[in-house]
PDB file of C-alpha atoms in Angstrom:
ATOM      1  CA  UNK A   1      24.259   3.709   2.117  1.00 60.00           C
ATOM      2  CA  UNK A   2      24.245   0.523   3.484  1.00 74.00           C
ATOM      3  CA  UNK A   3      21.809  -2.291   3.272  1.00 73.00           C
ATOM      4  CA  UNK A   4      20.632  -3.142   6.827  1.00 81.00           C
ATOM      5  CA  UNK A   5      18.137  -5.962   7.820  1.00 85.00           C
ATOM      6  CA  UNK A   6      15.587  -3.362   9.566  1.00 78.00           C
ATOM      7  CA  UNK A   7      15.951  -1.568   5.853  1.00 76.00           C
ATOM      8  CA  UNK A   8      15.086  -4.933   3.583  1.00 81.00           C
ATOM      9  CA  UNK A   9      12.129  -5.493   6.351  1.00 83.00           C
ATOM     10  CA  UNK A  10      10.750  -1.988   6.180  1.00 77.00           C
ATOM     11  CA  UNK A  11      11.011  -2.248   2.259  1.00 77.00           C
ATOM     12  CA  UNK A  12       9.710  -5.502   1.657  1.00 82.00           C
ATOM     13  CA  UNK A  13       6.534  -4.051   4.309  1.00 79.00           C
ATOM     14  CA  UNK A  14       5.934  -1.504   2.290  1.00 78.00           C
ATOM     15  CA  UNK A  15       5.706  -3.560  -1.021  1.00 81.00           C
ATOM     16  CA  UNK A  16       4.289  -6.766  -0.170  1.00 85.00           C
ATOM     17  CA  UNK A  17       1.096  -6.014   1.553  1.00 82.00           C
ATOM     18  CA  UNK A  18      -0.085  -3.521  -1.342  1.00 81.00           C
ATOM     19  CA  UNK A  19       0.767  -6.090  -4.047  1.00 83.00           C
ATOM     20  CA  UNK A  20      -0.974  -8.814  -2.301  1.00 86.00           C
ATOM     21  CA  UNK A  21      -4.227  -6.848  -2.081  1.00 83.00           C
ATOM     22  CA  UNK A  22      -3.905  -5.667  -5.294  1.00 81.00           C
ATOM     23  CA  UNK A  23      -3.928  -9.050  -6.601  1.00 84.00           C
ATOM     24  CA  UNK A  24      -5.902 -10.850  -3.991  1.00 86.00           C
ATOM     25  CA  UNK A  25      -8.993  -8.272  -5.208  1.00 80.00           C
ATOM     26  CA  UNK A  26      -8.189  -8.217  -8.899  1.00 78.00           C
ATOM     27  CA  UNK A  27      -8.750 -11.650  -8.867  1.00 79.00           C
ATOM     28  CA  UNK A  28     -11.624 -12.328  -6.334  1.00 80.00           C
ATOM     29  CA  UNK A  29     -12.694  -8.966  -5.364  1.00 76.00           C
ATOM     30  CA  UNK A  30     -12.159  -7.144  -8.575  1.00 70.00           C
ATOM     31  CA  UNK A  31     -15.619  -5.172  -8.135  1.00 74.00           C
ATOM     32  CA  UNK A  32     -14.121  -3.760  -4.878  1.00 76.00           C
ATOM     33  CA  UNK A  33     -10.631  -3.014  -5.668  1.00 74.00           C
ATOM     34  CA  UNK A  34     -11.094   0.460  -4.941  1.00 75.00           C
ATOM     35  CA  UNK A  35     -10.698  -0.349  -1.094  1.00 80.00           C
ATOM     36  CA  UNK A  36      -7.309  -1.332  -2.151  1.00 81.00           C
ATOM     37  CA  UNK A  37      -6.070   1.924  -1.392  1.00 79.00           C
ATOM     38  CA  UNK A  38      -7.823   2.493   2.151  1.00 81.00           C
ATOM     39  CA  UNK A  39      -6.906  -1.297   3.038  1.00 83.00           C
ATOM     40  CA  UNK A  40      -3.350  -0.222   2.134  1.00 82.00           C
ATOM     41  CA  UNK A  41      -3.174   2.690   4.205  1.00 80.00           C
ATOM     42  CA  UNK A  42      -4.844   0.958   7.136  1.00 82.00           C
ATOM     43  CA  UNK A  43      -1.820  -1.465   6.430  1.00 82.00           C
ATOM     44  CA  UNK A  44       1.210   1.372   6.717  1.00 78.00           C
ATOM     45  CA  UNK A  45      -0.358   2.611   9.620  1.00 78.00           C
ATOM     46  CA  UNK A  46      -0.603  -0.533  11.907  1.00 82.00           C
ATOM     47  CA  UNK A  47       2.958  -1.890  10.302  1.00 79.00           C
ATOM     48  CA  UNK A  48       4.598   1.406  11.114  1.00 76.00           C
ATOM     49  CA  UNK A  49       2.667   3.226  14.523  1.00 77.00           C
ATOM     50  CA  UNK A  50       5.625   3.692  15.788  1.00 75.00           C
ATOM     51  CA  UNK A  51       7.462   5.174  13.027  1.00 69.00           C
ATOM     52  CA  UNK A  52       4.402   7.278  12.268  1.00 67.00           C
ATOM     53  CA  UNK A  53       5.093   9.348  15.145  1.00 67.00           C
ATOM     54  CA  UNK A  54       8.660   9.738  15.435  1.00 66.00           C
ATOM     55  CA  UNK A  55       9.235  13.126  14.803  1.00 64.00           C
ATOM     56  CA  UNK A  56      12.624  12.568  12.984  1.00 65.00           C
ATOM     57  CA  UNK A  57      11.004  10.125  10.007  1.00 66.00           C
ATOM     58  CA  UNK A  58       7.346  11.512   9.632  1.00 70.00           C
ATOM     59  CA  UNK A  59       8.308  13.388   6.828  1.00 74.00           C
ATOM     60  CA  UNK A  60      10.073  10.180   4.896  1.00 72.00           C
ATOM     61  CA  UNK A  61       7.449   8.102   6.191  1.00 72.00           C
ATOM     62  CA  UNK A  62       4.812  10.465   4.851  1.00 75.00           C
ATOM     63  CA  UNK A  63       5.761  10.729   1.461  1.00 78.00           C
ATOM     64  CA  UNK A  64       6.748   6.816   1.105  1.00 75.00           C
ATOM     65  CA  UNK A  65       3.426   6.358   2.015  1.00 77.00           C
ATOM     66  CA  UNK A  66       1.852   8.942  -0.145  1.00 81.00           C
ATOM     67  CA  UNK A  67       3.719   7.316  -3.203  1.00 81.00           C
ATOM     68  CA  UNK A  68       2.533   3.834  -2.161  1.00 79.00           C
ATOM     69  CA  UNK A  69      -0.968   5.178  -2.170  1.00 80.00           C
ATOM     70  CA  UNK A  70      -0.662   6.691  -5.219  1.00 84.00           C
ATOM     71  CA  UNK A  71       0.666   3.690  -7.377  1.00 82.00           C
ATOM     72  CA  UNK A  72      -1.565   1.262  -5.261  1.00 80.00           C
ATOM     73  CA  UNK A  73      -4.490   3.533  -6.511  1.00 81.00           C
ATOM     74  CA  UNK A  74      -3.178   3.769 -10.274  1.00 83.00           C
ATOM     75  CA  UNK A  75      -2.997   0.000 -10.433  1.00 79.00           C
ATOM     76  CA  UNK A  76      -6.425  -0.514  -8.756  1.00 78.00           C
ATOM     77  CA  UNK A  77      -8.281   1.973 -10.577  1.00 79.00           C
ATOM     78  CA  UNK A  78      -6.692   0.684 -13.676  1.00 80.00           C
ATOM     79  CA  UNK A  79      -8.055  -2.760 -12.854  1.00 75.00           C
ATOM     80  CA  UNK A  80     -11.195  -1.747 -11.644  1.00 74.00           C
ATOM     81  CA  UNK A  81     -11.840  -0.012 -14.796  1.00 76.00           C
ATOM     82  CA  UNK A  82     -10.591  -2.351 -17.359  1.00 74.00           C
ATOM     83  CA  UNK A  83     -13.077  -5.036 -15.668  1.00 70.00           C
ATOM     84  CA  UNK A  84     -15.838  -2.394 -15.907  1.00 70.00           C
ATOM     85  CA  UNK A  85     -15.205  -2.057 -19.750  1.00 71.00           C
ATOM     86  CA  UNK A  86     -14.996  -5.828 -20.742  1.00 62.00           C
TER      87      UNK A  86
END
């Protein structure tokens, strides 16, 4: 497989903006980091409209995005409740 730009941009789309919220709210927003993982989704979904519906990726797309959900809510709810118990 090779490594093509529109493949390094559609990775580093789906990593950066979940990171950067994740961190953004742990350290400012930490009471809210549980939006983290609706922000996130909102994010995928304006980033990739037009992948969303193309009948040939939906299922890739949809289960990239379901395992960037899932981590992005592991790691916030992880935050969220270490701050609750300290």
């Amino acid at each position: 497989m090779e490594l093509t730009q529109t493949l390094i941009l559609n990775l580093a789309l789906l990593i950066v903006p979940p990171v950067t919220l994740v961190l953004v709210f742990w350290q400012w927003l930490a009471r809210h980091i549980r939006w983290v993982v609706a922000l996130t989704a909102l994010c995928d979904v304006l980033l990739f409209w037009d992948e969303l519906f193309y009948y040939e990726s939906f299922g890739l797309f949809a289960v990239l995005i379901l395992v960037q959900l899932v981590a992005t809510g592991a790691a916030a709810f992880r935050f969220y409740y270490k701050q609750r118990k300290g």
